[in-house]
PDB file of C-alpha atoms in Angstrom:
ATOM      1  CA  MET A  93      -9.536   2.923  24.664  1.00  0.00           C
ATOM      2  CA  SER A  94     -12.626   0.718  24.676  1.00  0.00           C
ATOM      3  CA  ALA A  95     -12.910  -2.036  22.088  1.00  0.00           C
ATOM      4  CA  PRO A  96     -16.633  -1.529  21.249  1.00  0.00           C
ATOM      5  CA  ALA A  97     -16.090   2.186  20.609  1.00  0.00           C
ATOM      6  CA  LEU A  98     -13.052   1.441  18.461  1.00  0.00           C
ATOM      7  CA  MET A  99     -14.944  -1.173  16.408  1.00  0.00           C
ATOM      8  CA  ALA A 100     -17.911   1.177  15.908  1.00  0.00           C
ATOM      9  CA  ALA A 101     -15.570   3.969  14.777  1.00  0.00           C
ATOM     10  CA  THR A 102     -13.729   1.533  12.494  1.00  0.00           C
ATOM     11  CA  ARG A 103     -17.020   0.537  10.837  1.00  0.00           C
ATOM     12  CA  ALA A 104     -17.750   4.218  10.224  1.00  0.00           C
ATOM     13  CA  GLU A 105     -14.265   4.743   8.788  1.00  0.00           C
ATOM     14  CA  THR A 106     -14.750   1.714   6.525  1.00  0.00           C
ATOM     15  CA  THR A 107     -17.910   3.282   5.125  1.00  0.00           C
ATOM     16  CA  LYS A 108     -16.112   6.589   4.553  1.00  0.00           C
ATOM     17  CA  PHE A 109     -13.072   4.907   2.988  1.00  0.00           C
ATOM     18  CA  PHE A 110     -14.940   2.723   0.510  1.00  0.00           C
ATOM     19  CA  GLY A 111     -17.469   5.455  -0.197  1.00  0.00           C
ATOM     20  CA  LEU A 112     -14.846   7.744  -1.727  1.00  0.00           C
ATOM     21  CA  ARG A 113     -14.189   6.981  -5.379  1.00  0.00           C
ATOM     22  CA  SER A 114     -10.787   8.638  -5.233  1.00  0.00           C
ATOM     23  CA  LEU A 115      -9.515   6.162  -2.631  1.00  0.00           C
ATOM     24  CA  THR A 116     -10.958   3.065  -4.244  1.00  0.00           C
ATOM     25  CA  GLY A 117      -9.728   4.347  -7.616  1.00  0.00           C
ATOM     26  CA  LEU A 118      -6.186   4.650  -6.258  1.00  0.00           C
ATOM     27  CA  PHE A 119      -6.317   1.064  -5.016  1.00  0.00           C
ATOM     28  CA  LEU A 120      -7.641  -0.186  -8.350  1.00  0.00           C
ATOM     29  CA  ALA A 121      -4.967   1.785 -10.232  1.00  0.00           C
ATOM     30  CA  GLU A 122      -2.297   0.248  -8.015  1.00  0.00           C
ATOM     31  CA  PHE A 123      -3.510  -3.279  -8.678  1.00  0.00           C
ATOM     32  CA  VAL A 124      -3.540  -2.689 -12.440  1.00  0.00           C
ATOM     33  CA  ALA A 125      -0.135  -0.967 -12.392  1.00  0.00           C
ATOM     34  CA  THR A 126       1.479  -3.686 -10.295  1.00  0.00           C
ATOM     35  CA  ILE A 127       0.166  -6.498 -12.456  1.00  0.00           C
ATOM     36  CA  ALA A 128       1.214  -4.707 -15.655  1.00  0.00           C
ATOM     37  CA  LEU A 129       4.661  -3.787 -14.344  1.00  0.00           C
ATOM     38  CA  SER A 130       5.190  -7.300 -13.016  1.00  0.00           C
ATOM     39  CA  TRP A 131       4.347  -8.718 -16.421  1.00  0.00           C
ATOM     40  CA  VAL A 132       6.792  -6.294 -18.101  1.00  0.00           C
ATOM     41  CA  LEU A 133       9.477  -7.133 -15.547  1.00  0.00           C
ATOM     42  CA  GLY A 134       8.976 -10.830 -16.278  1.00  0.00           C
ATOM     43  CA  ILE A 135       9.327 -10.198 -20.030  1.00  0.00           C
ATOM     44  CA  SER A 136      12.506  -8.224 -19.364  1.00  0.00           C
ATOM     45  CA  ALA A 137      13.939 -10.982 -17.159  1.00  0.00           C
ATOM     46  CA  LYS A 138      13.247 -13.580 -19.859  1.00  0.00           C
ATOM     47  CA  ALA A 139      14.744 -11.443 -22.643  1.00  0.00           C
ATOM     48  CA  SER A 140      17.852 -10.693 -20.586  1.00  0.00           C
ATOM     49  CA  GLY A 141      18.196 -14.331 -19.557  1.00  0.00           C
ATOM     50  CA  ASP A 142      17.904 -15.480 -23.169  1.00  0.00           C
ATOM     51  CA  ASN A 143      20.727 -13.059 -24.044  1.00  0.00           C
ATOM     52  CA  GLY A 144      23.063 -14.597 -21.475  1.00  0.00           C
ATOM     53  CA  PHE A 145      22.534 -12.370 -18.450  1.00  0.00           C
ATOM     54  CA  ASP A 146      21.895 -13.926 -15.046  1.00  0.00           C
ATOM     55  CA  THR A 147      18.369 -12.651 -14.384  1.00  0.00           C
ATOM     56  CA  ALA A 148      16.829 -15.678 -12.677  1.00  0.00           C
ATOM     57  CA  MET A 149      14.690 -14.482  -9.768  1.00  0.00           C
ATOM     58  CA  PRO A 150      11.547 -15.979  -8.245  1.00  0.00           C
ATOM     59  CA  ALA A 151       8.438 -14.492  -9.859  1.00  0.00           C
ATOM     60  CA  PRO A 152       6.920 -13.311  -6.537  1.00  0.00           C
ATOM     61  CA  LEU A 153      10.076 -11.307  -5.849  1.00  0.00           C
ATOM     62  CA  LEU A 154       9.898  -9.761  -9.309  1.00  0.00           C
ATOM     63  CA  ALA A 155       6.336  -8.729  -8.494  1.00  0.00           C
ATOM     64  CA  PHE A 156       7.491  -7.414  -5.113  1.00  0.00           C
ATOM     65  CA  ALA A 157      10.064  -5.223  -6.881  1.00  0.00           C
ATOM     66  CA  THR A 158       7.253  -3.256  -8.526  1.00  0.00           C
ATOM     67  CA  LEU A 159       6.238  -1.904  -5.113  1.00  0.00           C
ATOM     68  CA  GLN A 160       8.963   0.711  -5.523  1.00  0.00           C
ATOM     69  CA  PHE A 161       6.579   2.386  -7.950  1.00  0.00           C
ATOM     70  CA  GLY A 162       3.287   1.244  -6.510  1.00  0.00           C
ATOM     71  CA  GLN A 163       3.866   2.412  -2.961  1.00  0.00           C
ATOM     72  CA  LEU A 164       3.058   5.939  -4.103  1.00  0.00           C
ATOM     73  CA  PHE A 165      -0.559   4.953  -4.804  1.00  0.00           C
ATOM     74  CA  PHE A 166      -0.977   3.438  -1.354  1.00  0.00           C
ATOM     75  CA  ALA A 167       0.703   6.388   0.333  1.00  0.00           C
ATOM     76  CA  ALA A 168      -1.573   8.803  -1.514  1.00  0.00           C
ATOM     77  CA  ALA A 169      -4.676   6.843  -0.502  1.00  0.00           C
ATOM     78  CA  SER A 170      -3.547   6.750   3.129  1.00  0.00           C
ATOM     79  CA  ALA A 171      -2.795  10.471   3.157  1.00  0.00           C
ATOM     80  CA  LEU A 172      -6.090  11.332   1.485  1.00  0.00           C
ATOM     81  CA  HIS A 173      -8.017   9.275   4.027  1.00  0.00           C
ATOM     82  CA  ILE A 174      -7.196  11.814   6.741  1.00  0.00           C
ATOM     83  CA  THR A 175      -6.460  14.985   4.783  1.00  0.00           C
ATOM     84  CA  ASN A 176      -9.731  14.861   2.799  1.00  0.00           C
ATOM     85  CA  GLU A 177     -11.569  15.505   6.044  1.00  0.00           C
ATOM     86  CA  TYR A 178      -9.525  18.615   6.753  1.00  0.00           C
ATOM     87  CA  SER A 179      -9.783  20.008   3.219  1.00  0.00           C
ATOM     88  CA  SER A 180     -13.529  19.390   2.913  1.00  0.00           C
ATOM     89  CA  GLY A 181     -14.339  20.569   6.432  1.00  0.00           C
ATOM     90  CA  THR A 182     -15.915  17.289   7.508  1.00  0.00           C
ATOM     91  CA  ILE A 183     -13.366  16.853  10.301  1.00  0.00           C
ATOM     92  CA  ALA A 184     -15.684  18.799  12.632  1.00  0.00           C
ATOM     93  CA  SER A 185     -18.579  16.396  12.118  1.00  0.00           C
ATOM     94  CA  SER A 186     -16.221  13.397  12.353  1.00  0.00           C
ATOM     95  CA  LEU A 187     -14.900  14.611  15.698  1.00  0.00           C
ATOM     96  CA  GLN A 188     -18.443  15.282  16.897  1.00  0.00           C
ATOM     97  CA  ALA A 189     -19.372  11.700  16.031  1.00  0.00           C
ATOM     98  CA  VAL A 190     -16.208  10.323  17.668  1.00  0.00           C
ATOM     99  CA  PRO A 191     -15.104  12.951  20.202  1.00  0.00           C
ATOM    100  CA  ARG A 192     -12.151  10.967  21.571  1.00  0.00           C
ATOM    101  CA  ARG A 193      -9.283  11.629  19.190  1.00  0.00           C
ATOM    102  CA  GLY A 194      -7.457   8.466  20.202  1.00  0.00           C
ATOM    103  CA  ILE A 195     -10.379   6.321  19.114  1.00  0.00           C
ATOM    104  CA  PHE A 196     -10.853   8.436  15.990  1.00  0.00           C
ATOM    105  CA  LEU A 197      -7.231   8.070  14.902  1.00  0.00           C
ATOM    106  CA  GLY A 198      -7.050   4.458  16.102  1.00  0.00           C
ATOM    107  CA  ALA A 199     -10.025   3.541  13.904  1.00  0.00           C
ATOM    108  CA  LYS A 200      -8.378   5.123  10.871  1.00  0.00           C
ATOM    109  CA  ALA A 201      -5.090   3.357  11.664  1.00  0.00           C
ATOM    110  CA  LEU A 202      -6.764  -0.016  12.173  1.00  0.00           C
ATOM    111  CA  LEU A 203      -8.694   0.275   8.920  1.00  0.00           C
ATOM    112  CA  LEU A 204      -5.675   1.367   6.881  1.00  0.00           C
ATOM    113  CA  PHE A 205      -3.464  -1.324   8.408  1.00  0.00           C
ATOM    114  CA  ILE A 206      -5.922  -4.117   7.584  1.00  0.00           C
ATOM    115  CA  VAL A 207      -6.849  -2.836   4.112  1.00  0.00           C
ATOM    116  CA  ASN A 208      -3.246  -2.227   3.049  1.00  0.00           C
ATOM    117  CA  PHE A 209      -2.017  -5.526   4.478  1.00  0.00           C
ATOM    118  CA  LEU A 210      -4.689  -7.481   2.621  1.00  0.00           C
ATOM    119  CA  ALA A 211      -4.144  -5.442  -0.548  1.00  0.00           C
ATOM    120  CA  GLY A 212      -0.394  -6.152  -0.470  1.00  0.00           C
ATOM    121  CA  VAL A 213      -0.898  -9.884   0.006  1.00  0.00           C
ATOM    122  CA  VAL A 214      -3.575 -10.199  -2.688  1.00  0.00           C
ATOM    123  CA  MET A 215      -1.692  -7.948  -5.088  1.00  0.00           C
ATOM    124  CA  ILE A 216       1.490 -10.034  -4.946  1.00  0.00           C
ATOM    125  CA  LEU A 217      -0.495 -13.262  -5.296  1.00  0.00           C
ATOM    126  CA  LEU A 218      -2.283 -11.901  -8.382  1.00  0.00           C
ATOM    127  CA  ALA A 219       0.819 -10.277  -9.913  1.00  0.00           C
ATOM    128  CA  THR A 220       2.856 -13.470  -9.589  1.00  0.00           C
ATOM    129  CA  ILE A 221       0.739 -15.245 -12.203  1.00  0.00           C
ATOM    130  CA  PRO A 222       1.559 -13.008 -15.212  1.00  0.00           C
ATOM    131  CA  THR A 223       5.111 -12.550 -13.944  1.00  0.00           C
ATOM    132  CA  ALA A 224       5.764 -16.295 -13.811  1.00  0.00           C
ATOM    133  CA  LEU A 225       4.160 -16.819 -17.214  1.00  0.00           C
ATOM    134  CA  SER A 226       6.159 -14.039 -18.869  1.00  0.00           C
ATOM    135  CA  ALA A 227       9.490 -14.839 -17.169  1.00  0.00           C
ATOM    136  CA  GLY A 228       9.356 -18.525 -18.034  1.00  0.00           C
ATOM    137  CA  GLU A 229      12.211 -20.565 -16.581  1.00  0.00           C
ATOM    138  CA  TYR A 230      13.832 -17.386 -15.215  1.00  0.00           C
ATOM    139  CA  GLY A 231      10.940 -16.841 -12.798  1.00  0.00           C
ATOM    140  CA  THR A 232      10.564 -20.267 -11.203  1.00  0.00           C
ATOM    141  CA  PHE A 233       9.630 -20.109  -7.550  1.00  0.00           C
ATOM    142  CA  SER A 234       8.683 -22.210  -4.559  1.00  0.00           C
ATOM    143  CA  PHE A 235       5.831 -21.848  -2.099  1.00  0.00           C
ATOM    144  CA  PRO A 236       8.042 -20.208   0.573  1.00  0.00           C
ATOM    145  CA  ASP A 237       9.074 -17.585  -2.011  1.00  0.00           C
ATOM    146  CA  MET A 238       5.406 -16.790  -2.594  1.00  0.00           C
ATOM    147  CA  VAL A 239       4.558 -16.621   1.104  1.00  0.00           C
ATOM    148  CA  SER A 240       7.522 -14.414   2.019  1.00  0.00           C
ATOM    149  CA  ALA A 241       6.877 -11.984  -0.851  1.00  0.00           C
ATOM    150  CA  ALA A 242       3.152 -11.748  -0.122  1.00  0.00           C
ATOM    151  CA  LEU A 243       3.543 -11.298   3.634  1.00  0.00           C
ATOM    152  CA  GLY A 244       6.429  -8.885   3.110  1.00  0.00           C
ATOM    153  CA  ALA A 245       4.405  -6.754   0.719  1.00  0.00           C
ATOM    154  CA  GLY A 246       1.403  -6.739   3.029  1.00  0.00           C
ATOM    155  CA  THR A 247       3.464  -5.791   6.067  1.00  0.00           C
ATOM    156  CA  TYR A 248       5.389  -3.122   4.172  1.00  0.00           C
ATOM    157  CA  LEU A 249       2.256  -1.459   2.804  1.00  0.00           C
ATOM    158  CA  ALA A 250       0.464  -1.661   6.159  1.00  0.00           C
ATOM    159  CA  LEU A 251       3.332   0.018   8.005  1.00  0.00           C
ATOM    160  CA  LEU A 252       3.752   2.564   5.216  1.00  0.00           C
ATOM    161  CA  SER A 253       0.077   3.500   5.526  1.00  0.00           C
ATOM    162  CA  LEU A 254       0.466   4.078   9.269  1.00  0.00           C
ATOM    163  CA  MET A 255       3.470   6.332   8.715  1.00  0.00           C
ATOM    164  CA  VAL A 256       1.649   8.371   6.077  1.00  0.00           C
ATOM    165  CA  LEU A 257      -1.516   8.533   8.191  1.00  0.00           C
ATOM    166  CA  GLY A 258       0.532  10.026  11.017  1.00  0.00           C
ATOM    167  CA  LEU A 259       2.138  12.517   8.661  1.00  0.00           C
ATOM    168  CA  GLY A 260      -1.289  13.448   7.284  1.00  0.00           C
ATOM    169  CA  TRP A 261      -2.582  13.961  10.813  1.00  0.00           C
ATOM    170  CA  LEU A 262       0.348  16.295  11.537  1.00  0.00           C
ATOM    171  CA  CYS A 263       0.468  18.160   8.205  1.00  0.00           C
ATOM    172  CA  ARG A 264      -3.294  18.269   7.569  1.00  0.00           C
ATOM    173  CA  ASN A 265      -2.802  18.590   3.812  1.00  0.00           C
ATOM    174  CA  SER A 266      -2.176  15.903   1.213  1.00  0.00           C
ATOM    175  CA  ALA A 267       1.007  17.350  -0.303  1.00  0.00           C
ATOM    176  CA  GLY A 268       3.093  17.114   2.873  1.00  0.00           C
ATOM    177  CA  PRO A 269       2.749  13.387   3.646  1.00  0.00           C
ATOM    178  CA  SER A 270       3.170  12.341   0.015  1.00  0.00           C
ATOM    179  CA  SER A 271       6.319  14.455  -0.374  1.00  0.00           C
ATOM    180  CA  VAL A 272       7.854  13.227   2.867  1.00  0.00           C
ATOM    181  CA  GLN A 273       7.056   9.600   2.013  1.00  0.00           C
ATOM    182  CA  SER A 274       8.672   9.896  -1.421  1.00  0.00           C
ATOM    183  CA  CYS A 275      11.824  11.462   0.008  1.00  0.00           C
ATOM    184  CA  TRP A 276      11.914   8.999   2.905  1.00  0.00           C
ATOM    185  CA  SER A 277      11.578   5.886   0.753  1.00  0.00           C
ATOM    186  CA  SER A 278      14.109   7.009  -1.842  1.00  0.00           C
ATOM    187  CA  GLY A 279      16.520   8.146   0.878  1.00  0.00           C
ATOM    188  CA  CYS A 280      16.214   4.863   2.760  1.00  0.00           C
ATOM    189  CA  ARG A 281      16.957   2.876  -0.387  1.00  0.00           C
ATOM    190  CA  ARG A 282      20.120   4.886  -0.993  1.00  0.00           C
ATOM    191  CA  PHE A 283      21.199   4.731   2.636  1.00  0.00           C
ATOM    192  CA  CYS A 284      20.611   0.986   3.008  1.00  0.00           C
ATOM    193  CA  SER A 285      22.216  -0.070  -0.280  1.00  0.00           C
TER     194      SER A 285
END
């Protein structure tokens, strides 16, 4: 796989990704949902703490907990990035523009990895502010708490997007990858706890 061809294909994928309102809308909805849910979780932690329950948790980790809900938005955007081309019929022109499938899929994977990693980091950094304000003394945190939550969220969302991209490539419709991801993430939580 040549680096110049991969970078050129990645630039084309970036244009396609940010040119679709449905994908950018999903990312915007996720940011709003995460910030709102983090704020509500901070209010809940403060109310429970004031009533005598031990709910003290660093605010970035409270924000990270909202990814259980928000991962669905990122998975849907990752699945739609590949399955939209199959459903609309533009996969033929995409493969004519980039005939080597490895480069084609590598460009999509590289783009989704970078975009989802950065989105996870920025989202946790932004969501920590209202969470810390609403949780009060029950949401105090240190800089290492912030860094670990932000990097963890970015890494988790980046790897999730690669898994869903692969499922979308195999299933070639948007329902399959989203369903498998939902079952996989809920099953893993039950198995690991």
